[in-house]
Short mmCIF file of C-alpha atoms in Angstrom, two decimals:
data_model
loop_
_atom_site.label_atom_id
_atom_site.label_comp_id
_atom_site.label_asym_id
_atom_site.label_seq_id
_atom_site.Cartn_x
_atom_site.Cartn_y
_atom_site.Cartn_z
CA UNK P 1 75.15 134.46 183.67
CA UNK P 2 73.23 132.46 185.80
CA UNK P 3 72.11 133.94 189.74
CA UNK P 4 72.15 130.86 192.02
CA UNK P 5 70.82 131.21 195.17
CA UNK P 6 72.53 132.18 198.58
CA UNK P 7 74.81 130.04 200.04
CA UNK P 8 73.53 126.87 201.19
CA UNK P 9 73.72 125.66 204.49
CA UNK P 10 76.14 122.73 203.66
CA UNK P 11 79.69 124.65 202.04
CA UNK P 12 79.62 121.41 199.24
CA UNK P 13 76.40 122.85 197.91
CA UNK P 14 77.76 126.55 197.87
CA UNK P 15 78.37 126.26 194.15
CA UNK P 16 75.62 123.82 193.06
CA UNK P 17 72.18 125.82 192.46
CA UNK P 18 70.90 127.45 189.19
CA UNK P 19 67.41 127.64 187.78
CA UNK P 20 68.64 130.21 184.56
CA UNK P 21 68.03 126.81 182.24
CA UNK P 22 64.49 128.55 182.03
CA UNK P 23 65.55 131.16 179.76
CA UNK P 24 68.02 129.13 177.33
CA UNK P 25 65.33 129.91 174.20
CA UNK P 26 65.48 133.32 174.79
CA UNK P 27 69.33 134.27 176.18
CA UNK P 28 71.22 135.06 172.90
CA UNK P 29 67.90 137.64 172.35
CA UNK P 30 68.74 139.01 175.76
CA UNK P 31 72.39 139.64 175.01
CA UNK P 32 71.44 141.36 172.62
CA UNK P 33 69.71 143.54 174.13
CA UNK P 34 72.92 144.76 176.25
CA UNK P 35 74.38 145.85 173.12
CA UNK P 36 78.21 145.72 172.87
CA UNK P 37 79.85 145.64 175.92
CA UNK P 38 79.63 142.24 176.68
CA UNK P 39 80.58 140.85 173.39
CA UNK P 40 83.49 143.53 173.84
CA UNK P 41 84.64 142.40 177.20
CA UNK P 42 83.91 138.33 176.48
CA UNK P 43 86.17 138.39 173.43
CA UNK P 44 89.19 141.11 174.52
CA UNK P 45 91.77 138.09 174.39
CA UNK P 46 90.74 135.56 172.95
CA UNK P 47 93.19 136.64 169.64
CA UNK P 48 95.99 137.53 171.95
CA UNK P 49 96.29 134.66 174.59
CA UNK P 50 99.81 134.21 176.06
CA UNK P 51 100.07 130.68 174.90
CA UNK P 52 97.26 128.67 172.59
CA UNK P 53 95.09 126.60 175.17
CA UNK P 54 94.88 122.87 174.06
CA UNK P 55 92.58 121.72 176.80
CA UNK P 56 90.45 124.76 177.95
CA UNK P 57 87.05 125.19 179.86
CA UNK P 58 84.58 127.55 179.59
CA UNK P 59 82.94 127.38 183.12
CA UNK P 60 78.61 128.70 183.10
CA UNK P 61 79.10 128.69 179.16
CA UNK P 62 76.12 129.29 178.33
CA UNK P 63 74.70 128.90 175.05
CA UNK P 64 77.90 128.70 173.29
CA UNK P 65 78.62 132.20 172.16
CA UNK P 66 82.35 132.73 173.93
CA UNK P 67 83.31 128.77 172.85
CA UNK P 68 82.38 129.88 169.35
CA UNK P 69 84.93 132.96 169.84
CA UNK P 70 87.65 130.60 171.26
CA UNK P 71 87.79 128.09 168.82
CA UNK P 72 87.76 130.37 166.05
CA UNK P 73 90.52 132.79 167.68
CA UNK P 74 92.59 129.37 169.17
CA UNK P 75 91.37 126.38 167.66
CA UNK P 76 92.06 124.25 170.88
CA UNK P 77 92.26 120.25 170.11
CA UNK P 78 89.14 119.51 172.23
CA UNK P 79 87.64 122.07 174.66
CA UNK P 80 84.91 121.48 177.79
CA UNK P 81 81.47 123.20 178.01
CA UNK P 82 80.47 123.17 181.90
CA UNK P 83 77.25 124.55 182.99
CA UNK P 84 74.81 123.45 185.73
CA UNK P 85 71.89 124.05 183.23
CA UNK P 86 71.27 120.91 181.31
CA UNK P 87 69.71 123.40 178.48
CA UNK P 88 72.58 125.78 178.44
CA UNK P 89 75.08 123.36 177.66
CA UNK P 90 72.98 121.45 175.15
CA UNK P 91 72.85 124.53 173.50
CA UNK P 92 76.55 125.72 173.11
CA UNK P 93 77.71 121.88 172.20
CA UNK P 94 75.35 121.96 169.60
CA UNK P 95 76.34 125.24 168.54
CA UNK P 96 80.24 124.60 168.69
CA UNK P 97 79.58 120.77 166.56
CA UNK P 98 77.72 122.66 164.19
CA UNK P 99 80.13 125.08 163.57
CA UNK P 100 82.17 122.89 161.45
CA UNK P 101 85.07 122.88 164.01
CA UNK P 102 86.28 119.52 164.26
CA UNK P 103 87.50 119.25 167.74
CA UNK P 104 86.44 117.35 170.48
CA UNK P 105 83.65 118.95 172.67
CA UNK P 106 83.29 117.71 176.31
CA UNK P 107 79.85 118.87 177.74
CA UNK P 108 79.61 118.54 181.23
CA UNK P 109 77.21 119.55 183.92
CA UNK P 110 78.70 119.30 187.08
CA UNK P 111 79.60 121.83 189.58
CA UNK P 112 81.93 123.51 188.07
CA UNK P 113 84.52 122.76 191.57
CA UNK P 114 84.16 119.07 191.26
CA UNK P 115 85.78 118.94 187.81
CA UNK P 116 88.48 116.82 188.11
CA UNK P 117 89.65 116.10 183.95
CA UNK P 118 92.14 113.40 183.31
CA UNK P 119 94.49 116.13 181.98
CA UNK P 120 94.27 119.52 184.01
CA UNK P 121 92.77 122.33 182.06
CA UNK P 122 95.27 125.20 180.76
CA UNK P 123 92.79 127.81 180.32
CA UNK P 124 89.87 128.23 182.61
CA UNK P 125 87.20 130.64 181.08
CA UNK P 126 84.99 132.22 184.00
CA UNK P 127 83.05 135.12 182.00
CA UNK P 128 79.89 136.57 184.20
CA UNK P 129 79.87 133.58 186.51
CA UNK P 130 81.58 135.54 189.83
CA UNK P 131 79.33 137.80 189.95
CA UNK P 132 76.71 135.00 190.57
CA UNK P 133 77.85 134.45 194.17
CA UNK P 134 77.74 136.09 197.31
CA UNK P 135 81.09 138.17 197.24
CA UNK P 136 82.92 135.45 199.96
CA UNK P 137 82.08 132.61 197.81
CA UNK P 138 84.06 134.15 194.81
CA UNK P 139 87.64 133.60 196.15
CA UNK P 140 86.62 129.97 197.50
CA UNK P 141 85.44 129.16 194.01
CA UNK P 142 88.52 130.40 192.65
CA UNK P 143 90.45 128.62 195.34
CA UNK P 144 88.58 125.13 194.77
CA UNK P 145 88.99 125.30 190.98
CA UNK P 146 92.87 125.61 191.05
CA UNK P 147 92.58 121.49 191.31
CA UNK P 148 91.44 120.94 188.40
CA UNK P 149 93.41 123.32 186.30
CA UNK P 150 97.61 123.51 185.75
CA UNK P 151 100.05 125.18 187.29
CA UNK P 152 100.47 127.36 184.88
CA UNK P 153 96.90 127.66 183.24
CA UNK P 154 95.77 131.03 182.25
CA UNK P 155 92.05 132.34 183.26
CA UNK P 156 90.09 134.54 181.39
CA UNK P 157 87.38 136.55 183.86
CA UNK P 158 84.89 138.88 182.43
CA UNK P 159 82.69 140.59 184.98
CA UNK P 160 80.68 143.82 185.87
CA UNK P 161 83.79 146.08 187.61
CA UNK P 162 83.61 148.63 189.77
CA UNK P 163 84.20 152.03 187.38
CA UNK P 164 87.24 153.94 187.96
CA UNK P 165 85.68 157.52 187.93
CA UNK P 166 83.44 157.64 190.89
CA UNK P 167 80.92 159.37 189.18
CA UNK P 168 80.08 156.11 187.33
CA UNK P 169 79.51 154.09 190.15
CA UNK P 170 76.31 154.19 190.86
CA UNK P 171 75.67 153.59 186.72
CA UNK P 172 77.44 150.28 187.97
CA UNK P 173 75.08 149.60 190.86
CA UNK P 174 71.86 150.05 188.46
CA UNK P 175 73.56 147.82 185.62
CA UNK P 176 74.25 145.18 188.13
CA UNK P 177 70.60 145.84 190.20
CA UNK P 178 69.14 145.63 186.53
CA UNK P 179 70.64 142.09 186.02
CA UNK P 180 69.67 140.80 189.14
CA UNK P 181 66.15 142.18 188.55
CA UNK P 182 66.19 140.49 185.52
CA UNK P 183 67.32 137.03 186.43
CA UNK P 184 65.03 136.66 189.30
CA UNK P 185 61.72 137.70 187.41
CA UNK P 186 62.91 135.21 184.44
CA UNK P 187 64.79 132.30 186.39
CA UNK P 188 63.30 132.86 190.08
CA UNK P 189 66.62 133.51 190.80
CA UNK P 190 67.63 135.24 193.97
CA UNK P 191 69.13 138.24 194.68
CA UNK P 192 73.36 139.19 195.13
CA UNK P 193 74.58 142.07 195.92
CA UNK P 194 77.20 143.92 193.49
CA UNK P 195 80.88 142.93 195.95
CA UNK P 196 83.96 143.71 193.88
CA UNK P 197 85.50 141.10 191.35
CA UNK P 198 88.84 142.33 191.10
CA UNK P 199 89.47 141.94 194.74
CA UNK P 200 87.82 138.22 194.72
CA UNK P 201 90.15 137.37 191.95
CA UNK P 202 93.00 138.43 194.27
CA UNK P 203 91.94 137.15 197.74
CA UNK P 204 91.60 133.81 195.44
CA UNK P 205 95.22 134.29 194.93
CA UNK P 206 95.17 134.98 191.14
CA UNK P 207 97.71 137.35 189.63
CA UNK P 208 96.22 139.49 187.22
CA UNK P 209 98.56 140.00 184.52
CA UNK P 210 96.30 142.22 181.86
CA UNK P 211 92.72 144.17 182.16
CA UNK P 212 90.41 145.01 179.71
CA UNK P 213 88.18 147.96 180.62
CA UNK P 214 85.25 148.73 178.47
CA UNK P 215 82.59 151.44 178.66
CA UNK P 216 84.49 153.29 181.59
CA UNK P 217 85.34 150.23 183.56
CA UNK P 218 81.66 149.11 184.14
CA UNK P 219 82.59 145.96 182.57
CA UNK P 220 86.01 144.46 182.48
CA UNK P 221 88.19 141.20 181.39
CA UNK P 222 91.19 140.03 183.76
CA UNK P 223 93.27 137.72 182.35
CA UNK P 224 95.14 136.61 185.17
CA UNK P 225 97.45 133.02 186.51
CA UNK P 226 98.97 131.69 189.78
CA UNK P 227 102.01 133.31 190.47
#
């Protein structure tokens, strides 16, 4: 889940800056420490996918965890790890190769809205990364990754999500406060404010087609397409 910093002055770096590398030795120790709900809400689909992805990417994969899930649940012919942290993805291909799954693995490091794959991705896995931006950059990364994925690709989104009872919301504001905190005392990351997912993955013009809720909606997966 890396924080990147603000927008940048120039709208080609908007997506381009992450320092969260720093903590690669100790991130599957600190989702841990979240307990459940975001092993919950990073696996809701991956056994019940409308179609079986053949060339999928996991965008800000992090250390490998949710490819692990994927290629057990799917067992995709190849499948692309994209992070901007050199560390992170060095992590989760090594994981994935040394999992005994005999695909191909494509690591890649760029920003994640300059992919452009010689076959357009079916699948696009986004799981934590919107919250990372500012809440107008989420629809514009949305809207600059439709390029590189197919018409009728599926994307999987797991994100903090604002609760439906309004007693839980401000539960929602310290879990998401907490993160930040977090991220910017470990990774010198900078701070975002909380925005609202579910309305970035529609102003990106997404149609979400099922929701997973977990722990009263303070964490949900969207698995959503282009209409």
């Amino acid at each position: 889940m890396p924080f990147p910093n603000a927008l940048h002055a120039h709208p080609s770096q908007e997506f381009q800056t992450t320092r969260y590398g720093r903590v690669a030795a100790i991130w599957d120790a600190l989702e841990r420490l979240s307990l459940q709900p975001l092993s919950r809400v990073r696996n809701a689909f991956v056994d019940r996918l409308p179609s079986r992805p053949r060339n999928p990417l996991i965008a800000g994969c992090g250390t490998g965890q949710f490819a692990l899930s994927l290629i057990r649940g799917q067992n995709p012919p190849r499948i692309t790890l994209n992070d901007l942290a050199p560390e992170m993805v060095a992590r989760a291909a090594r994981r994935v190769r040394d999992s005994g799954w005999t695909g191909t693995v494509i690591a890649s490091t760029e920003d994640m809205t300059d992919l452009r794959p010689a076959e357009p991705y079916d699948f696009i896995a986004l799981q934590f990364v919107l919250t990372c931006f500012p809440q107008q950059s989420r629809a514009r990364l949305i809207e600059r990754m439709r390029s590189c994925a197919s018409p009728d690709a599926i994307w999987l989104i797991g994100d903090y999500s604002r609760p439906q009872h309004a007693a839980l919301l401000p539960v929602f504001h310290v879990l998401f406060f907490a993160a930040v905190v977090l991220f910017w005392l470990l990774g010198a990351n900078s701070f975002e404010r909380a925005g609202d997912t579910e309305k970035a993955i529609l102003a990106g013009g997404l149609e979400i087609i099922d929701r997973y809720r977990v722990a009263g909606g303070l964490y949900t997966a969207w698995l959503a397409r282009f209409p």
